[in-house]
Each structure stands twice: as C-alpha cells, then as structure tokens.
Amino acid sequence: MPPYEEFINGLNTQQRMYIQLIGLGGLLKTPSIKIRRVLCLAIANSYDAEQDAFIINGRPCRITLEDVAHITGMPCHGKKHVPSNLDDNMELWKKLKDRNDTKITFKGLLAKMKGDSTPNFVRPFVLYTIGKYVCRTKEEYVDNKYIGIVRNVETIKGTNLGQLTLDYLMDSVKNFVNGEAILEGNLPLLQVIRSSTIITYLTYIT
C-alpha cells in the first residue's frame, strides 16, 4: 500500500478536479512527513489528562484545529461527524465493500478508484482518505461507521474532517496512555505541536 502522499501524487487531472469540487483540495498538497514513531510515543506519553494537554518542557501544549488545517490541508468547518448506522446505508455498503471480502478494504477502494475519472471516484476516495489519513488505523479496512459521510456526495464538504482528525488522534492518545498497545491516528500532528515549543523538545529527546 503506497504512502498517502504518494497515492495523492498519482491521481489524474480529472480526479483532482473532483477532489477540489468536494472541498478537499487542500489534500492535493499533502506533504511527505517522515513519522518518527519513537518521538510520537514520547509525546503521547507526556499527555496529562487533568490539563488535557501534552506537558513539554514543563509547559502544557495542545494541538489546535488551526494546526490541523495548516498541517493536513483538511477543512476545519462544518458539522461534527456522527457515526452512521450500517442498516441505513446497506445498499451503499454493498457497492463499496471489497468484492472478495466482507469489509470496505483499502485494497478494494484502490481498485475502485484506479483509472476512474467519473464522479464514482469520490466515495472510494473519501473513505480511503479517512482510513489512511484522517483516522489512520493499523487495520486494512475502513470502519463502517464512516460510510454515512459519503452517503450524499453533495454534503461531504459539510463534514468537519479536521475535527474528526483531531478527535480520533486525541482519543487514541488517551487510550494509549491508559494501556492500549497501539497509537493510531494522524501521527504527524504529534510531531508539530506548536513549533516554537516542539523544537526544544525535539532537541531534548533525540
């Protein structure tokens, strides 16, 4: 599976146009950021639940929606995502699931997008982006609870994907400090907490 930024760079002109039309044009400039996992784990472990902040060099630091928009190119406006009921989206699920699986796999979504320069490209693209970038997971499929986001292509831009990105990451951090073995989410955000502070922290732990 290619890195997300490599996947973005491989899209054709028509596909890029559709991404612009649904309000996700900022993703077309997704930078290549090397994930330094040891650094991310160290920052996650600095999270203090009482202050709801990362304590770096004795100072509380937080990731803001402004940070998310600047770093990911994700829109940070619109309605907060509410998990959808699969029963309400069964017909759409049948169209999007992997023909060789019972899940909406990344492999299956890539196959649906390959060479597709029609509006049908949009739904697989958004779900792939959610699973590989917004709510990055160790699994090889995207959770069915996100399918409601693509139920109506016209309303995709009305979902606050930036807030979803931040909420998923912070939930993962909280689970991690409470004993979960895996740290998931958009980890590059952990590496750029308020650059004026993080530069000192990087020097300190490397």
CSV table of C-alpha atoms in Angstrom, one decimal:
chain,number,residue,atom,x,y,z
A,1,MET,CA,0.0,0.0,0.0
A,2,PRO,CA,1.6,3.3,-1.0
A,3,PRO,CA,2.1,6.2,1.5
A,4,TYR,CA,-0.9,8.6,1.4
A,5,GLU,CA,1.1,11.4,-0.2
A,6,GLU,CA,2.3,9.0,-2.9
A,7,PHE,CA,-1.2,8.0,-3.6
A,8,ILE,CA,-2.3,11.7,-3.9
A,9,ASN,CA,0.6,12.4,-6.3
A,10,GLY,CA,-0.6,9.5,-8.5
A,11,LEU,CA,-4.1,10.9,-9.1
A,12,ASN,CA,-5.0,12.2,-12.6
A,13,THR,CA,-6.3,15.6,-13.5
A,14,GLN,CA,-10.0,14.7,-13.6
A,15,GLN,CA,-9.7,13.0,-10.2
A,16,ARG,CA,-8.0,16.1,-8.7
A,17,MET,CA,-10.9,18.2,-10.1
A,18,TYR,CA,-13.4,16.1,-8.2
A,19,ILE,CA,-11.4,16.5,-5.0
A,20,GLN,CA,-11.5,20.2,-5.4
A,21,LEU,CA,-15.2,20.2,-6.0
A,22,ILE,CA,-16.0,18.4,-2.7
A,23,GLY,CA,-13.9,20.9,-0.8
A,24,LEU,CA,-10.9,18.7,-0.1
A,25,GLY,CA,-8.4,20.5,-2.4
A,26,GLY,CA,-6.0,21.1,0.4
A,27,LEU,CA,-5.3,17.3,0.4
A,28,LEU,CA,-3.7,17.7,-3.0
A,29,LYS,CA,-0.8,19.4,-1.3
A,30,THR,CA,-0.3,16.7,1.3
A,31,PRO,CA,3.4,16.9,2.3
A,32,SER,CA,5.7,14.0,2.8
A,33,ILE,CA,6.4,13.8,6.5
A,34,LYS,CA,8.5,11.0,8.0
A,35,ILE,CA,6.8,9.6,11.0
A,36,ARG,CA,9.3,9.3,13.9
A,37,ARG,CA,7.5,6.7,15.9
A,38,VAL,CA,9.7,7.0,19.0
A,39,LEU,CA,9.2,10.7,19.1
A,40,CYS,CA,5.4,10.3,18.7
A,41,LEU,CA,5.3,7.7,21.5
A,42,ALA,CA,7.3,10.1,23.8
A,43,ILE,CA,4.9,13.0,23.1
A,44,ALA,CA,1.9,10.8,23.6
A,45,ASN,CA,3.2,9.7,27.0
A,46,SER,CA,3.6,13.3,28.0
A,47,TYR,CA,-0.2,13.7,27.9
A,48,ASP,CA,-1.8,14.9,31.1
A,49,ALA,CA,-5.5,14.1,31.4
A,50,GLU,CA,-6.2,16.7,34.1
A,51,GLN,CA,-4.8,19.5,32.0
A,52,ASP,CA,-5.9,17.9,28.8
A,53,ALA,CA,-2.6,18.8,27.3
A,54,PHE,CA,0.9,17.5,26.4
A,55,ILE,CA,3.4,18.6,29.1
A,56,ILE,CA,6.5,19.5,27.1
A,57,ASN,CA,9.4,21.1,29.0
A,58,GLY,CA,7.0,21.8,31.9
A,59,ARG,CA,4.6,23.7,29.7
A,60,PRO,CA,1.1,22.5,28.6
A,61,CYS,CA,0.8,22.2,24.8
A,62,ARG,CA,-2.2,21.4,22.7
A,63,ILE,CA,-3.0,20.6,19.1
A,64,THR,CA,-5.5,23.1,17.7
A,65,LEU,CA,-7.8,23.0,14.7
A,66,GLU,CA,-5.6,25.7,13.2
A,67,ASP,CA,-2.7,23.3,13.4
A,68,VAL,CA,-4.8,20.6,11.8
A,69,ALA,CA,-5.8,22.8,8.9
A,70,HIS,CA,-2.2,24.1,8.4
A,71,ILE,CA,-0.5,20.7,8.5
A,72,THR,CA,-3.0,18.4,6.8
A,73,GLY,CA,-4.9,20.7,4.5
A,74,MET,CA,-8.1,19.4,5.9
A,75,PRO,CA,-11.2,21.7,6.1
A,76,CYS,CA,-12.0,22.5,9.8
A,77,HIS,CA,-15.5,23.7,9.5
A,78,GLY,CA,-18.9,22.1,9.1
A,79,LYS,CA,-20.8,19.6,11.2
A,80,LYS,CA,-19.1,17.2,13.6
A,81,HIS,CA,-19.2,13.6,12.4
A,82,VAL,CA,-21.8,11.3,13.9
A,83,PRO,CA,-21.2,7.6,13.4
A,84,SER,CA,-23.8,6.1,11.0
A,85,ASN,CA,-25.9,3.0,11.2
A,86,LEU,CA,-24.9,0.4,8.6
A,87,ASP,CA,-28.5,-0.7,8.2
A,88,ASP,CA,-29.3,2.8,6.9
A,89,ASN,CA,-26.5,2.5,4.3
A,90,MET,CA,-26.6,-1.1,3.4
A,91,GLU,CA,-27.0,-0.6,-0.4
A,92,LEU,CA,-24.1,1.8,-0.5
A,93,TRP,CA,-22.0,-0.5,1.6
A,94,LYS,CA,-22.6,-3.3,-0.9
A,95,LYS,CA,-21.3,-1.1,-3.7
A,96,LEU,CA,-18.2,0.0,-1.7
A,97,LYS,CA,-17.2,-3.2,0.0
A,98,ASP,CA,-14.4,-5.4,-1.4
A,99,ARG,CA,-15.8,-7.9,-3.8
A,100,ASN,CA,-13.6,-10.5,-2.2
A,101,ASP,CA,-14.2,-9.5,1.4
A,102,THR,CA,-17.0,-8.5,3.9
A,103,LYS,CA,-15.3,-5.2,4.7
A,104,ILE,CA,-14.5,-2.0,2.9
A,105,THR,CA,-10.8,-2.7,2.4
A,106,PHE,CA,-8.2,-0.2,1.3
A,107,LYS,CA,-7.1,-2.6,-1.4
A,108,GLY,CA,-10.7,-2.8,-2.7
A,109,LEU,CA,-11.1,1.0,-2.6
A,110,LEU,CA,-7.8,1.5,-4.6
A,111,ALA,CA,-9.2,-1.0,-7.2
A,112,LYS,CA,-12.4,1.0,-7.5
A,113,MET,CA,-10.5,4.3,-7.9
A,114,LYS,CA,-7.9,3.0,-10.4
A,115,GLY,CA,-8.5,4.7,-13.8
A,116,ASP,CA,-11.9,6.1,-12.7
A,117,SER,CA,-12.3,9.6,-13.9
A,118,THR,CA,-16.0,9.8,-13.2
A,119,PRO,CA,-17.9,11.1,-10.1
A,120,ASN,CA,-17.9,7.5,-8.9
A,121,PHE,CA,-14.3,8.1,-7.8
A,122,VAL,CA,-15.4,10.4,-5.0
A,123,ARG,CA,-16.9,8.0,-2.4
A,124,PRO,CA,-14.0,5.5,-2.5
A,125,PHE,CA,-11.5,8.4,-2.3
A,126,VAL,CA,-13.1,9.9,0.8
A,127,LEU,CA,-13.3,6.6,2.6
A,128,TYR,CA,-9.7,5.7,1.7
A,129,THR,CA,-8.6,9.2,2.9
A,130,ILE,CA,-10.5,8.6,6.2
A,131,GLY,CA,-8.8,5.3,6.9
A,132,LYS,CA,-5.3,6.2,5.7
A,133,TYR,CA,-5.0,9.8,6.7
A,134,VAL,CA,-7.8,11.2,8.8
A,135,CYS,CA,-8.4,8.3,11.2
A,136,ARG,CA,-5.3,6.3,10.3
A,137,THR,CA,-5.5,2.8,11.5
A,138,LYS,CA,-3.4,-0.4,11.6
A,139,GLU,CA,-6.3,-2.3,10.1
A,140,GLU,CA,-6.5,-2.9,6.3
A,141,TYR,CA,-10.1,-1.6,6.1
A,142,VAL,CA,-12.1,1.5,6.9
A,143,ASP,CA,-14.7,1.3,9.7
A,144,ASN,CA,-18.3,1.1,8.5
A,145,LYS,CA,-19.3,3.9,10.9
A,146,TYR,CA,-17.8,6.4,8.4
A,147,ILE,CA,-19.9,5.4,5.4
A,148,GLY,CA,-22.6,8.0,6.2
A,149,ILE,CA,-20.1,10.7,5.3
A,150,VAL,CA,-20.2,9.7,1.7
A,151,ARG,CA,-23.9,8.8,1.5
A,152,ASN,CA,-24.6,12.1,-0.3
A,153,VAL,CA,-21.6,13.4,-2.3
A,154,GLU,CA,-23.1,16.9,-2.3
A,155,THR,CA,-22.8,17.1,1.6
A,156,ILE,CA,-19.3,15.7,2.0
A,157,LYS,CA,-17.9,19.2,2.3
A,158,GLY,CA,-20.3,19.8,5.2
A,159,THR,CA,-18.5,17.3,7.4
A,160,ASN,CA,-15.7,18.8,9.7
A,161,LEU,CA,-13.0,16.3,8.7
A,162,GLY,CA,-10.4,18.4,10.5
A,163,GLN,CA,-12.3,18.0,13.8
A,164,LEU,CA,-12.6,14.3,13.1
A,165,THR,CA,-8.9,14.1,12.5
A,166,LEU,CA,-8.1,15.8,15.8
A,167,ASP,CA,-10.7,13.9,17.8
A,168,TYR,CA,-9.6,10.5,16.6
A,169,LEU,CA,-5.9,11.3,17.3
A,170,MET,CA,-6.7,12.5,20.8
A,171,ASP,CA,-8.9,9.6,21.6
A,172,SER,CA,-6.0,7.3,20.5
A,173,VAL,CA,-3.6,9.2,22.7
A,174,LYS,CA,-5.8,8.9,25.7
A,175,ASN,CA,-6.3,5.2,25.1
A,176,PHE,CA,-2.6,4.7,24.6
A,177,VAL,CA,-1.6,6.4,28.0
A,178,ASN,CA,-4.2,4.2,29.6
A,179,GLY,CA,-2.6,1.0,28.4
A,180,GLU,CA,-3.6,0.5,24.8
A,181,ALA,CA,-0.7,-1.1,22.8
A,182,ILE,CA,-1.2,0.8,19.6
A,183,LEU,CA,-1.1,4.6,18.9
A,184,GLU,CA,-3.2,5.4,15.9
A,185,GLY,CA,-4.4,8.5,14.0
A,186,ASN,CA,-2.7,11.3,12.1
A,187,LEU,CA,0.7,10.9,13.9
A,188,PRO,CA,2.4,13.8,12.0
A,189,LEU,CA,0.3,16.1,14.1
A,190,LEU,CA,2.1,15.0,17.2
A,191,GLN,CA,5.4,16.0,15.7
A,192,VAL,CA,4.5,19.6,15.1
A,193,ILE,CA,2.8,20.7,18.3
A,194,ARG,CA,3.3,24.4,18.4
A,195,SER,CA,6.6,24.6,16.6
A,196,SER,CA,8.2,27.1,18.9
A,197,THR,CA,7.9,24.6,21.7
A,198,ILE,CA,8.5,21.4,19.8
A,199,ILE,CA,11.9,22.4,18.5
A,200,THR,CA,13.2,22.5,22.1
A,201,TYR,CA,11.5,19.2,22.8
A,202,LEU,CA,13.0,17.5,19.7
A,203,THR,CA,16.4,18.6,20.8
A,204,TYR,CA,15.8,17.3,24.3
A,205,ILE,CA,14.7,13.8,23.4
A,206,THR,CA,16.8,13.0,20.3
